[in-house]
Coordinates of C-alpha atoms and ligand atoms in Angstrom, one line a residue:
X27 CA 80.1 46.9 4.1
X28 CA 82.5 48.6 5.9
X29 CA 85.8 49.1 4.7
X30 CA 87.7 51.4 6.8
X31 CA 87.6 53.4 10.3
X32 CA 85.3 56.5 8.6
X33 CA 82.9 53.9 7.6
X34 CA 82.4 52.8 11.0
X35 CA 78.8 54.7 13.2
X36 CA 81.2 55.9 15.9
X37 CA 83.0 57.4 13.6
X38 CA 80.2 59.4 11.6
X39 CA 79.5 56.4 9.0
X40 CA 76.1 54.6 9.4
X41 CA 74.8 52.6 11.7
X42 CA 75.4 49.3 10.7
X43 CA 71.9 48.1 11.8
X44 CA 68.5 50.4 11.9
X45 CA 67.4 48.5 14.9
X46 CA 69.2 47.2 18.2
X47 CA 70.9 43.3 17.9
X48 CA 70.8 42.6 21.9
X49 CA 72.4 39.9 23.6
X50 CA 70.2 37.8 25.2
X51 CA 66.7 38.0 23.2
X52 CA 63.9 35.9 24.7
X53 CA 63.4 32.5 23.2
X54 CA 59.9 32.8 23.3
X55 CA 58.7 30.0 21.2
X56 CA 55.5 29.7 19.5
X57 CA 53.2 32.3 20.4
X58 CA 49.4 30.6 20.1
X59 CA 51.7 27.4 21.8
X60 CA 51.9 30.2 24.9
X61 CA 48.0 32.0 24.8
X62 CA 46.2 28.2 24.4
X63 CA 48.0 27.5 27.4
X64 CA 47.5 30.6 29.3
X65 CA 43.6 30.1 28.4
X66 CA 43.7 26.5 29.9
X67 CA 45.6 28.3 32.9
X68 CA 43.0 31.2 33.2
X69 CA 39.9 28.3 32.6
X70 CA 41.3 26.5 35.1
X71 CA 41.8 29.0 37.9
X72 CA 44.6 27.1 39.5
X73 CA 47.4 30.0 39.2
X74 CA 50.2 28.5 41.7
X75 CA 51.1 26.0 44.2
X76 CA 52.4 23.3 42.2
X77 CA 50.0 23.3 39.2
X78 CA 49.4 21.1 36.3
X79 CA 51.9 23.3 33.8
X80 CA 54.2 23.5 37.0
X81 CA 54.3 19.9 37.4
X82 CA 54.3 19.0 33.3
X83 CA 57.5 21.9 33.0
X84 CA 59.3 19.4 35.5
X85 CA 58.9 16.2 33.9
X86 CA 59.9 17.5 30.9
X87 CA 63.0 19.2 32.2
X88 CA 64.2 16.1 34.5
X89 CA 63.7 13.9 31.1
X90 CA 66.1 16.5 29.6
X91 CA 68.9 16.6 32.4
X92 CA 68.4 13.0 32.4
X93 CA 67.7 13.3 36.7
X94 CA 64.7 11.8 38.6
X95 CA 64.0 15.3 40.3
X96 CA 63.1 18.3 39.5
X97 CA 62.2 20.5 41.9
X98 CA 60.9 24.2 40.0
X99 CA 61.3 27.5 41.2
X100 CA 60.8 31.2 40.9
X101 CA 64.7 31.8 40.1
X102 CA 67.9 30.2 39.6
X103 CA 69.9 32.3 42.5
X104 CA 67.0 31.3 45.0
X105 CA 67.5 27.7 43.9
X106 CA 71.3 28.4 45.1
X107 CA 70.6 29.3 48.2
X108 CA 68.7 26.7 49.2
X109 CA 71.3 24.3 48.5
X110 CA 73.2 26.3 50.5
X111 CA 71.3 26.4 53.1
X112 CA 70.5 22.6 53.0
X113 CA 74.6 22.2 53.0
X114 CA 75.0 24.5 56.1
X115 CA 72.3 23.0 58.5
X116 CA 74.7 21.7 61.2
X117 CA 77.1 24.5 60.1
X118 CA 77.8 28.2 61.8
X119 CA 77.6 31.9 60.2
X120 CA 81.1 31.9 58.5
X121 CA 81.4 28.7 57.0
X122 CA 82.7 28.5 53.7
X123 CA 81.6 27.7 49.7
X124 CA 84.4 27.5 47.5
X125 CA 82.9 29.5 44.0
X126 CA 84.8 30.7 40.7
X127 CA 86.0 34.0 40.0
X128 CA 84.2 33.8 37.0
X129 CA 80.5 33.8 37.1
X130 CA 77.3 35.6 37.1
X131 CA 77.8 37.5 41.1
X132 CA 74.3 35.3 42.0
X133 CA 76.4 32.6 42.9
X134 CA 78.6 34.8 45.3
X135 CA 75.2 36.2 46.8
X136 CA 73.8 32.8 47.2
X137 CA 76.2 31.6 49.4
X138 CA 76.7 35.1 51.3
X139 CA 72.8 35.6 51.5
X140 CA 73.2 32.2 53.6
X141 CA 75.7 34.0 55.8
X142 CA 78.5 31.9 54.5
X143 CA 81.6 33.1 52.8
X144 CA 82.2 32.8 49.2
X145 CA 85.8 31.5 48.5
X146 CA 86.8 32.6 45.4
X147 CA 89.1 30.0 42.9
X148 CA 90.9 30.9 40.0
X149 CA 90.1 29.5 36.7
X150 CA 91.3 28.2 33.6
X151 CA 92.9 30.6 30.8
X152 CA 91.0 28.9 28.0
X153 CA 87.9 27.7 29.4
X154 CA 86.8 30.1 32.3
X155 CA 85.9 27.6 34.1
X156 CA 86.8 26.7 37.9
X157 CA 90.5 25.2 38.2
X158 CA 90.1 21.6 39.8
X159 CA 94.0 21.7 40.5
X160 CA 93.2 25.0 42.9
X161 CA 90.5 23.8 44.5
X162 CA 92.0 21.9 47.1
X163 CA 94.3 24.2 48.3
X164 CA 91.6 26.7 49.9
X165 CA 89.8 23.8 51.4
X166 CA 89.8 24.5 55.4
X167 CA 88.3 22.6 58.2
X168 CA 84.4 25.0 57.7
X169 CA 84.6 24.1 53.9
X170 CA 81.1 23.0 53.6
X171 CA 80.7 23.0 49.7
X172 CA 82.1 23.5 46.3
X173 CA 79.7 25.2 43.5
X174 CA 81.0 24.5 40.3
X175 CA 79.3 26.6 37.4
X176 CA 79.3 25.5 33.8
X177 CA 80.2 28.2 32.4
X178 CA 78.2 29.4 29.0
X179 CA 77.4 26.1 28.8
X180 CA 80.9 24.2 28.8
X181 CA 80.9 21.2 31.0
X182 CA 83.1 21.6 34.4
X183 CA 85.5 19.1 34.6
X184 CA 82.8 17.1 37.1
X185 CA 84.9 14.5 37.5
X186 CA 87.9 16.1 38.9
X187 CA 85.4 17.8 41.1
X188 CA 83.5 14.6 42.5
X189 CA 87.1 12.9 43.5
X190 CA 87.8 16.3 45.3
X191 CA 84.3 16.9 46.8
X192 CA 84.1 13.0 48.1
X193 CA 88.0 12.7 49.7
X194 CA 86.5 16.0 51.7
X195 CA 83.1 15.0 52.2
X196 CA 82.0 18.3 50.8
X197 CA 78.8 18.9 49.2
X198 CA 79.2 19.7 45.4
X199 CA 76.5 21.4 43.3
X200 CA 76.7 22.8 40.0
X201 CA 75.3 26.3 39.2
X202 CA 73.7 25.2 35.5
X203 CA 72.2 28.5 35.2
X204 CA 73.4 28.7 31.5
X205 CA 74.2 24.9 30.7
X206 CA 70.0 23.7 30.3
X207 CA 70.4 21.0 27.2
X208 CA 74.5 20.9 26.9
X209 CA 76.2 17.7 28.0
X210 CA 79.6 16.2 29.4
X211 CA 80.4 13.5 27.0
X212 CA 77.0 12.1 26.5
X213 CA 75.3 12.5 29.6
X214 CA 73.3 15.5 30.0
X215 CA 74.0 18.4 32.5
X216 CA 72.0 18.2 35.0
X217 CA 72.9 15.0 37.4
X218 CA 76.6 15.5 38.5
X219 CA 77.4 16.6 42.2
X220 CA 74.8 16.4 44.7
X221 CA 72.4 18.8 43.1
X222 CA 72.5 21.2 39.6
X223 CA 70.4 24.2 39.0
X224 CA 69.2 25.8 36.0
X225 CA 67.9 29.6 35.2
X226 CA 64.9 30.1 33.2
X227 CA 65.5 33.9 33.5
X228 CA 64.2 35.7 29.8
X229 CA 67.5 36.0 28.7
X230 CA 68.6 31.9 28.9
X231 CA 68.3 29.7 26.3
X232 CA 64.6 28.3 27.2
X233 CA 63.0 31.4 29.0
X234 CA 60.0 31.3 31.3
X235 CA 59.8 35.2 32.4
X236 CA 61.5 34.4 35.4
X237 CA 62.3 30.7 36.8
X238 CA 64.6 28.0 37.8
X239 CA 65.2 24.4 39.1
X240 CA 66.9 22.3 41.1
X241 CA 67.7 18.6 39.6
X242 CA 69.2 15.9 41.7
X243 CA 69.0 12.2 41.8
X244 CA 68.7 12.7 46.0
X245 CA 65.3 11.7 46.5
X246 CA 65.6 12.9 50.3
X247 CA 67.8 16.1 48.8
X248 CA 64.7 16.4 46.6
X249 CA 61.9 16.2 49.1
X250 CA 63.5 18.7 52.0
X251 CA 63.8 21.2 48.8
X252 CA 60.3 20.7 47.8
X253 CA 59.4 21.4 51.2
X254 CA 61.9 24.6 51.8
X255 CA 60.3 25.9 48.4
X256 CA 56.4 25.8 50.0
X257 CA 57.0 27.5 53.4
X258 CA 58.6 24.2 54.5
X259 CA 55.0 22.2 54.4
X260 CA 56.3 18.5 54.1
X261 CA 53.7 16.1 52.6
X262 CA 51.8 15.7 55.5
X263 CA 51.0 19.4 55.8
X264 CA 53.3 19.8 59.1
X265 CA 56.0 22.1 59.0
X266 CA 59.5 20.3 58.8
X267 CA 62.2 22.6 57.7
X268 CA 63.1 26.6 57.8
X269 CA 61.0 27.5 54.6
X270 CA 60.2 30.0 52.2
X271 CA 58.5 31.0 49.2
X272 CA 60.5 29.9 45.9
X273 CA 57.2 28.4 43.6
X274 CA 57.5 29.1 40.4
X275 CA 53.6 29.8 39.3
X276 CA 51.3 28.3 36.2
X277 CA 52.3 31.5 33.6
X278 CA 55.9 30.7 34.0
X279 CA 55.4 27.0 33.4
X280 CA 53.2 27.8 30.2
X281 CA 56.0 30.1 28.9
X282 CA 58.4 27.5 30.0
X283 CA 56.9 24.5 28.1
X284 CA 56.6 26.7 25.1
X285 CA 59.8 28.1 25.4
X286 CA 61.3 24.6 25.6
X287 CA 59.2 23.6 22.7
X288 CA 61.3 25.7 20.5
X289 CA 64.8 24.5 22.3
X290 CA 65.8 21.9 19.0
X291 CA 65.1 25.1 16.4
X292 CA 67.2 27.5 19.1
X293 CA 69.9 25.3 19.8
X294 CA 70.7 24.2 15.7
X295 CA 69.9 27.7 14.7
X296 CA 72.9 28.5 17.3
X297 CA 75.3 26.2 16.5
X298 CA 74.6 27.8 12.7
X299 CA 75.4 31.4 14.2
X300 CA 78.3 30.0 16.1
X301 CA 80.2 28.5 12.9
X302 CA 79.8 31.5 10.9
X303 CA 81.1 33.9 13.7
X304 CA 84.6 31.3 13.8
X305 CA 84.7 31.2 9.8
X306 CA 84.0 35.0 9.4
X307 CA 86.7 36.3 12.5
X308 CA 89.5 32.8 12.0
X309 CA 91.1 36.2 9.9
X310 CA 90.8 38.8 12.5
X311 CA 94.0 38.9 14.8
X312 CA 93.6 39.4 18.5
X313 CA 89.5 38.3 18.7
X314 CA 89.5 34.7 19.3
X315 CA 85.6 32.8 19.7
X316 CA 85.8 30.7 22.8
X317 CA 86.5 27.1 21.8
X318 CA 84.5 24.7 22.7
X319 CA 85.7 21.6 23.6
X320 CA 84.4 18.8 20.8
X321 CA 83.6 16.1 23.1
X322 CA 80.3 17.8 24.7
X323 CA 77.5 19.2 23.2
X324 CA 77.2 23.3 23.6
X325 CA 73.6 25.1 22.8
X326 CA 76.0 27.6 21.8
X327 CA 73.3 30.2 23.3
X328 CA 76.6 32.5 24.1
X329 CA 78.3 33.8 21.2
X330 CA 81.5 34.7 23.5
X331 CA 84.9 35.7 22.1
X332 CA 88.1 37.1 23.8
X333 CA 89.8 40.5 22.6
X334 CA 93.7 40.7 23.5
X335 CA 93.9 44.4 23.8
X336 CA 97.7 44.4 23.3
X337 CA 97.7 42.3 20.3
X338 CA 94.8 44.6 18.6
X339 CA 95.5 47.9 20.3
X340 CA 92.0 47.8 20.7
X341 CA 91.0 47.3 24.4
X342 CA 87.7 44.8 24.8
X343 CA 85.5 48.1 26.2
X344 CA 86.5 50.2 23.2
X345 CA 85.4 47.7 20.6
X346 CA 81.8 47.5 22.6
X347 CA 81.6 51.0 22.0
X348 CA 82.4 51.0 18.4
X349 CA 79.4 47.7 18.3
X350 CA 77.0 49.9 20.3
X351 CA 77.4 52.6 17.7
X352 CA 76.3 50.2 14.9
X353 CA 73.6 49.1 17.5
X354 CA 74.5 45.9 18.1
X355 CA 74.7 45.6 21.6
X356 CA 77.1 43.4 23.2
X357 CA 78.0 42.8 26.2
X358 CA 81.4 42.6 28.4
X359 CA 80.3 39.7 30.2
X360 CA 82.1 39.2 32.8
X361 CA 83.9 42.3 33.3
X362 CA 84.5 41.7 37.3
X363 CA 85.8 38.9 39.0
X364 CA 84.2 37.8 42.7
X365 CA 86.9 38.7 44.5
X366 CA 86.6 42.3 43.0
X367 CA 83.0 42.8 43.9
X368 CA 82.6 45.4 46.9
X369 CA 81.0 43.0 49.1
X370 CA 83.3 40.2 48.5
X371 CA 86.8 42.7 48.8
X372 CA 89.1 40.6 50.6
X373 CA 92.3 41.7 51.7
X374 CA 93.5 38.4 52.6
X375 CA 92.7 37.3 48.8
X376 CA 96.0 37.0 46.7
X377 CA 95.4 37.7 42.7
X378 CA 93.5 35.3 40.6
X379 CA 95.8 36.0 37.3
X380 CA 93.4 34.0 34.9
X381 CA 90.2 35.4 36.1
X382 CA 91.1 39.1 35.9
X383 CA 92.8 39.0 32.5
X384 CA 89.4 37.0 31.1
X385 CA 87.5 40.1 32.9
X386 CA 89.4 42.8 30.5
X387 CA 88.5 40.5 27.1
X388 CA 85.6 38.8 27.6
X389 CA 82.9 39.8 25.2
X390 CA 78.9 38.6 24.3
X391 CA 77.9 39.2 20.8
X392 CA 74.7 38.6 19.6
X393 CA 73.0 35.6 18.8
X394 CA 69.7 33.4 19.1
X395 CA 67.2 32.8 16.4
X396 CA 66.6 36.2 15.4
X397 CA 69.9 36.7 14.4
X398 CA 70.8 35.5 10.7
X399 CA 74.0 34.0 8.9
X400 CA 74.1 37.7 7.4
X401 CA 73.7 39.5 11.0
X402 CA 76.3 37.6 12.1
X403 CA 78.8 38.9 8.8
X404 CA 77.9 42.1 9.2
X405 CA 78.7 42.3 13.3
X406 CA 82.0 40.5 11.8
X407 CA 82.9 42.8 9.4
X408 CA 82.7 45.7 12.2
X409 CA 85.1 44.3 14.4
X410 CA 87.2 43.6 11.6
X411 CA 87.8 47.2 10.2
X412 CA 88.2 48.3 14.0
X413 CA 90.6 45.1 14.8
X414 CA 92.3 46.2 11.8
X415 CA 92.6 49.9 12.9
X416 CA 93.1 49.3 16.7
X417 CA 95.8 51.9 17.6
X418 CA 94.0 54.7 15.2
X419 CA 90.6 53.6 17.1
X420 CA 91.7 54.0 20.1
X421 CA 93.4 57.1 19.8
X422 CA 90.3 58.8 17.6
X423 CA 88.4 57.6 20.4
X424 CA 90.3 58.9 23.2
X425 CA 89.8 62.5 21.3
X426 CA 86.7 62.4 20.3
X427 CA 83.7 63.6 22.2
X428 CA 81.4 60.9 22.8
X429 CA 80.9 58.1 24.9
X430 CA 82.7 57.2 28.5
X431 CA 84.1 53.8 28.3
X432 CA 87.3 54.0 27.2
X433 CA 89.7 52.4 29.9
Ligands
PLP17 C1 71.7 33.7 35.0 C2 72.6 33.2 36.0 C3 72.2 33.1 37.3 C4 71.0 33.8 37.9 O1 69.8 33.2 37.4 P1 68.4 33.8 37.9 O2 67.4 32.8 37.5 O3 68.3 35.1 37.1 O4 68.4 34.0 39.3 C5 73.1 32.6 38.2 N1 74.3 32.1 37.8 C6 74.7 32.1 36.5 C7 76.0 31.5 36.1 C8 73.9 32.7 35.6 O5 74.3 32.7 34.3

């Protein structure tokens, strides 16, 4: 228990924990689940091209997203560009994507990979999420798509998107990336826009090493992407579009199905982790968890909360270092907007308020099914004591000798 700022690691007191709380754990699922499967993987010698696990992985996750395609492969920003790609056929180098400020910079880089420019669109204060009521004004005559992204799982508001995206004809996809299993109103994520994709990167909710997929209910959408994933072989074995390798291959698929196995247990023992981080901090002035809005279902896989540095005296990168002293290691996710990112500069772009104050607070503590009820009270009584002590935190910490991160 810590009671005031001597007690705290950075400050000579113990380390809260012994070992390292990350953000982001693997949801690995049942082990012996994983090696019978690899056995029947190895037994079977069919290792890629659109194997058994491959093609029982998809089923399972077009059953979840509530789609009839899934179309699997080796990672989520991959998955991005081909949609991309598939929107900018009859386009020219230049064209443009409207994105968020605030996201993971794999959706910047899918659209710029593509040689297409990433317009960037502000978002909203208490969500994060792209503004619908900003998105029209950056629409120009080489507008070719919109890529919404649901952030930490909250829903877009799709619908606001769909009326925008059809009065333009623009495509509209949804980067789901951290949204597998959460829902808008009842329906699942995973069928809104013209195409959704998912990550199956180790850190996301259901894990398989390294993965993705794109979901659609466009069967032709779905069978040019099947073919741009395989070197662009259509069915008949002919070449029919600019292809290139994006399989995901029989190991990830095992580790997928396992991992997705275990996505019930993950998701309750979340929502568990979630409601004792907004009981334990509903005290602690200035660190606010993100609410979720009540009327879609969350994994709650992202335990996020905002510090307001002025209200605390505590800015957002000084608290991480008074966490990573106690090793638990959060993370400021996201700390930089897309239009701050050296490749995306643009002189031209005018401030995105929302998005840049978000970047200063935004903070991932840890959660997932290794963390417990008391994990989480312990994190909580950390940034208590230093939420309580901001000022004399900050200004130990400016004098003191270790660490680099103070802003
Ligand atoms: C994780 C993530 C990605 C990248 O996924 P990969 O499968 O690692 O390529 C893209 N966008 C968002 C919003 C993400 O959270």
């Amino acid at each position: 228990m810590k009671h005031g700022i001597q007690d705290l690691a950075l400050f000579g007191g113990t380390p809260a924990f012994v070992e390292n709380h990350r953000v982001g754990r693997p949801n690995q699922g049942d082990r012996s689940r994983f090696l019978e499967r690899m056995n029947r993987v190895l037994d079977g010698e069919w290792l890629s091209n659109n194997g058994p696990l491959v093609h029982e992985f998809e089923e399972r996750v077009a059953e979840l997203a509530g789609v009839r395609h899934c179309v699997s492969v080796c990672n989520a920003t991959v998955a991005l560009q081909m949609l991309v790609g598939d929107a900018a056929t009859a386009g020219v180098p230049g064209d443009e994507v409207i994105i968020p400020a605030l996201t993971f910079p794999a959706t910047a880089h899918a659209v710029a990979w593509r040689g297409l420019r990433p317009v960037v669109c502000d978002v909203d204060p208490l969500t994060g999420l792209i503004d619908p009521g900003r998105v029209e004004a950056l629409i120009t005559p080489r507008t070719r798509a919109i890529i919404g992204v649901h952030l930490w799982g909250q829903a877009c508001d799709v619908r606001r998107l769909e009326k925008i995206a059809d009065c333009y004809r623009l495509r509209l996809y949804f980067d789901a990336a951290p949204a597998l299993g959460c829902t808008h109103g009842d329906t699942p994520i995973g069928g809104f826009g013209d195409a959704e994709v998912f990550s199956f990167h180790a850190t996301k909710v259901v894990n398989s090493f390294e993965g993705g997929a794109i979901v659609t209910d466009d069967d032709a959408l779905a069978g040019r992407l099947r073919a741009v994933r395989n070197f662009g072989f259509g069915p008949d074995g002919r070449v029919e579009e600019v292809g290139t390798n994006a399989k995901l291959n029989e190991a990830a698929a095992a580790m997928g199905l396992t991992s997705l196995d275990a996505l019930e247990d993950t998701i309750a023992h979340n929502r568990a982790n979630y409601e004792t981080y907004r009981s334990a901090l509903a005290g602690v002035a200035g660190v606010r968890p993100l609410e979720y809005d009540a009327r879609h279902r969350n994994t709650h896989h992202y335990a996020m909360v905002t510090v307001d540095g002025p209200a605390t005296g505590l800015h957002r990168d000084v608290l991480l270092d008074v966490l990573r002293a106690e090793n638990i290691l959060a993370q400021p996710y996201f700390a930089q907007p897309m239009h701050r990112l050296r490749p995306y500069l643009d002189e031209s772009t005018a401030a995105l308020p929302w998005a840049e104050e978000l970047c200063g607070q935004l903070l991932a503590l840890p959660t997932g099914p290794k963390v417990s009820a008391e994990d989480v009270g312990i994190i909580c009584d950390v940034v208590r004591v230093a939420a309580a002590h901001g000022p004399e935190v900050t200004a130990t910490r400016r004098a003191g000798p270790v660490g680099t991160a103070v802003q």
